[in-house]
Tab-separated table of C-alpha atoms in Angstrom:
chain	number	residue	atom	x	y	z
R	1	LEU	CA	110.721	99.122	63.002
R	2	THR	CA	114.046	99.827	61.335
R	3	ALA	CA	115.305	101.827	64.324
R	4	LEU	CA	114.069	99.143	66.738
R	5	ARG	CA	115.815	96.413	64.711
R	6	SER	CA	119.118	98.254	65.102
R	7	ILE	CA	118.664	98.153	68.888
R	8	ASP	CA	117.144	94.704	69.438
R	9	THR	CA	116.165	92.373	66.590
R	10	ASP	CA	114.213	90.004	68.887
R	11	VAL	CA	112.008	92.831	70.173
R	12	ALA	CA	111.495	94.150	66.633
R	13	GLU	CA	110.428	90.672	65.467
R	14	LEU	CA	107.951	90.411	68.368
R	15	VAL	CA	106.448	93.803	67.509
R	16	GLU	CA	106.231	92.665	63.880
R	17	ARG	CA	104.404	89.437	64.868
R	18	VAL	CA	101.920	91.144	67.217
R	19	SER	CA	101.072	94.121	64.994
R	20	VAL	CA	98.179	93.943	62.557
R	21	PRO	CA	98.769	94.898	58.919
R	22	LEU	CA	96.532	97.747	57.812
R	23	ARG	CA	94.774	96.332	54.738
R	24	LYS	CA	91.979	98.864	54.325
R	25	SER	CA	91.538	102.509	55.255
R	26	GLU	CA	88.208	104.263	54.725
R	27	ILE	CA	87.135	107.852	55.235
R	28	LYS	CA	83.391	108.152	55.845
R	29	SER	CA	81.061	111.061	56.404
R	30	SER	CA	79.954	111.302	60.031
R	31	ILE	CA	76.717	112.876	58.762
R	32	ASP	CA	75.399	110.058	56.551
R	33	GLY	CA	78.033	107.290	56.805
R	34	LYS	CA	78.802	107.345	53.065
R	35	THR	CA	82.335	106.374	52.054
R	36	LEU	CA	84.279	109.418	50.849
R	37	ARG	CA	87.535	107.578	50.102
R	38	CYS	CA	88.788	104.000	50.384
R	39	ILE	CA	92.308	102.613	50.080
R	40	GLU	CA	92.760	98.836	50.013
R	41	SER	CA	95.701	96.460	49.790
R	42	ASN	CA	94.806	92.857	48.911
R	43	ASP	CA	98.431	91.719	48.701
R	44	PRO	CA	99.261	89.891	51.976
R	45	GLY	CA	102.963	90.720	51.512
R	46	ASP	CA	102.344	94.440	51.043
R	47	ASP	CA	102.971	96.341	54.278
R	48	SER	CA	103.237	99.738	52.589
R	49	SER	CA	99.971	100.857	54.224
R	50	GLY	CA	101.511	100.354	57.647
R	51	LYS	CA	100.802	98.267	60.686
R	52	PHE	CA	98.714	98.855	63.768
R	53	LEU	CA	99.759	98.148	67.333
R	54	CYS	CA	98.027	99.524	70.426
R	55	TRP	CA	100.246	101.810	72.501
R	56	TYR	CA	99.829	99.637	75.599
R	57	GLN	CA	100.965	96.525	73.683
R	58	LEU	CA	104.106	98.325	72.535
R	59	GLN	CA	104.739	99.565	76.089
R	60	GLN	CA	104.413	96.000	77.443
R	61	ILE	CA	106.752	94.565	74.809
R	62	LEU	CA	109.393	97.238	75.355
R	63	SER	CA	109.137	97.009	79.165
R	64	SER	CA	109.419	93.211	79.191
R	65	ALA	CA	112.560	93.383	77.045
R	66	LEU	CA	114.397	95.574	79.549
R	67	GLN	CA	116.630	94.267	82.281
R	68	PRO	CA	115.165	94.891	85.751
R	69	CYS	CA	116.758	98.256	86.400
R	70	ASP	CA	115.801	101.928	86.423
R	71	ILE	CA	115.381	102.349	82.653
R	72	VAL	CA	111.635	102.974	82.450
R	73	LYS	CA	110.479	105.679	84.823
R	74	LEU	CA	106.753	106.378	85.039
R	75	GLY	CA	105.330	109.430	86.813
R	76	VAL	CA	107.838	111.867	85.363
R	77	GLU	CA	107.475	114.849	83.039
R	78	PHE	CA	109.895	115.310	80.134
R	79	ILE	CA	111.730	118.647	80.310
R	80	SER	CA	114.464	118.470	77.658
R	81	TYR	CA	117.195	116.408	76.062
R	82	ALA	CA	120.744	117.079	74.870
R	83	VAL	CA	122.853	115.087	72.411
R	84	ASP	CA	126.587	114.692	73.078
R	85	ASP	CA	128.236	115.452	69.721
R	86	THR	CA	131.209	113.189	70.475
R	87	SER	CA	129.518	110.012	71.739
R	88	GLY	CA	126.065	110.502	70.193
R	89	PHE	CA	124.485	109.630	73.556
R	90	VAL	CA	121.352	111.459	74.651
R	91	THR	CA	120.942	112.975	78.119
R	92	VAL	CA	117.300	113.365	79.111
R	93	THR	CA	116.107	115.694	81.863
R	94	CYS	CA	112.768	114.966	83.528
R	95	ARG	CA	110.895	116.308	86.538
R	96	ASP	CA	109.323	114.030	89.139
R	97	ARG	CA	105.548	114.697	89.078
R	98	ASN	CA	105.256	114.006	92.817
R	99	ASN	CA	108.197	116.236	93.789
R	100	HIS	CA	108.351	119.035	91.191
R	101	SER	CA	111.694	120.330	92.444
R	102	GLU	CA	113.463	116.996	91.801
R	103	HIS	CA	115.051	116.692	88.373
R	104	ILE	CA	116.079	113.304	87.012
R	105	HIS	CA	118.870	112.983	84.429
R	106	ARG	CA	119.412	109.815	82.373
R	107	THR	CA	121.835	109.100	79.555
R	108	CYS	CA	120.852	106.691	76.785
R	109	ARG	CA	121.664	105.655	73.227
R	110	VAL	CA	118.141	106.220	71.903
R	111	LEU	CA	115.295	108.495	72.973
R	112	ILE	CA	111.871	107.369	71.772
R	113	GLY	CA	109.572	110.390	71.697
R	114	ALA	CA	106.241	108.666	72.251
R	115	ASP	CA	104.742	111.489	74.264
R	116	GLY	CA	101.620	112.191	72.236
R	117	VAL	CA	100.137	114.732	69.867
R	118	GLN	CA	101.564	117.702	71.817
R	119	SER	CA	105.012	116.055	71.963
R	120	LYS	CA	107.648	118.029	73.859
R	121	VAL	CA	110.320	115.781	72.308
R	122	ARG	CA	109.136	116.651	68.776
R	123	ARG	CA	108.827	120.325	69.711
R	124	GLN	CA	112.499	120.393	70.764
R	125	LEU	CA	113.615	118.295	67.779
R	126	VAL	CA	112.252	120.590	65.062
R	127	ALA	CA	113.374	124.147	64.449
R	128	ASP	CA	111.917	126.820	66.724
R	129	ASN	CA	110.361	128.636	63.790
R	130	ILE	CA	108.110	125.695	62.852
R	131	THR	CA	104.674	125.830	64.443
R	132	LEU	CA	103.517	122.462	65.725
R	133	ASN	CA	99.851	121.941	66.322
R	134	SER	CA	97.254	119.230	66.130
R	135	TYR	CA	95.314	121.111	63.430
R	136	ASN	CA	92.392	121.644	65.817
R	137	ARG	CA	91.887	117.890	66.116
R	138	THR	CA	90.920	116.209	69.307
R	139	ILE	CA	91.864	112.563	69.485
R	140	PHE	CA	89.936	110.205	71.752
R	141	ARG	CA	91.303	106.793	72.578
R	142	ALA	CA	89.424	104.081	74.411
R	143	LEU	CA	89.348	100.323	74.837
R	144	VAL	CA	85.889	98.879	74.367
R	145	ASP	CA	84.606	95.405	75.231
R	146	ILE	CA	82.933	94.537	71.903
R	147	SER	CA	80.670	91.948	73.557
R	148	LYS	CA	78.942	94.759	75.500
R	149	LEU	CA	78.069	96.825	72.408
R	150	VAL	CA	74.381	96.919	71.488
R	151	ASP	CA	75.318	97.386	67.808
R	152	ASP	CA	78.739	96.017	66.903
R	153	SER	CA	78.358	96.914	63.208
R	154	ILE	CA	80.595	99.967	63.762
R	155	VAL	CA	83.543	97.682	64.608
R	156	PRO	CA	85.641	97.231	61.481
R	157	PRO	CA	87.244	93.893	60.540
R	158	ILE	CA	90.822	93.281	61.719
R	159	GLY	CA	93.264	95.236	59.572
R	160	THR	CA	90.766	97.977	58.720
R	161	ALA	CA	90.772	101.594	59.881
R	162	ILE	CA	87.693	103.769	59.436
R	163	ILE	CA	87.863	107.533	59.829
R	164	TYR	CA	84.606	109.423	60.282
R	165	LYS	CA	84.980	113.000	59.014
R	166	SER	CA	82.676	115.850	59.978
R	167	ASP	CA	81.792	118.918	57.933
R	168	VAL	CA	83.669	120.900	60.590
R	169	VAL	CA	87.408	121.139	59.901
R	170	GLY	CA	89.422	118.936	62.239
R	171	GLN	CA	86.542	116.901	63.646
R	172	ILE	CA	87.344	113.259	63.047
R	173	PHE	CA	86.813	109.963	64.824
R	174	LYS	CA	88.930	106.939	63.948
R	175	VAL	CA	87.976	103.315	64.511
R	176	TRP	CA	90.512	100.469	64.271
């Protein structure tokens, strides 16, 4: 939120209000459901454990804060970025997914690399000799209508994250 505050304090405050403080984080065995580790914060003012905000909520907040112009461009693939050493501005090069030969160039003050676990932005940012991988983890994300669940006991209380860990390295399932 610090970087967002430096760009737009109103947007940062909205993100702060909408996000849910993470008060409890549990790691459970996916075999028997037993708790392997639990971290709790009972202090309402303690945000050291972090906050949770769904990606689509953040996208909506950021999109609504923009002036109606060609700032957000969906349907494009990130290719690369370059930083101008003099101005500090970032020039981003993308390819149109519908017309692969068309390259789009945009210059901005800030590039937010929110392009997932196999981030091309992060890959370019770190040194070439550092291997980036997802440690053999597969992450599934879904929105579920809780009222349609037969057994809603797996849904944790607000502010709680539960991670189910398998005996197989890298197999996890996280519930918010």
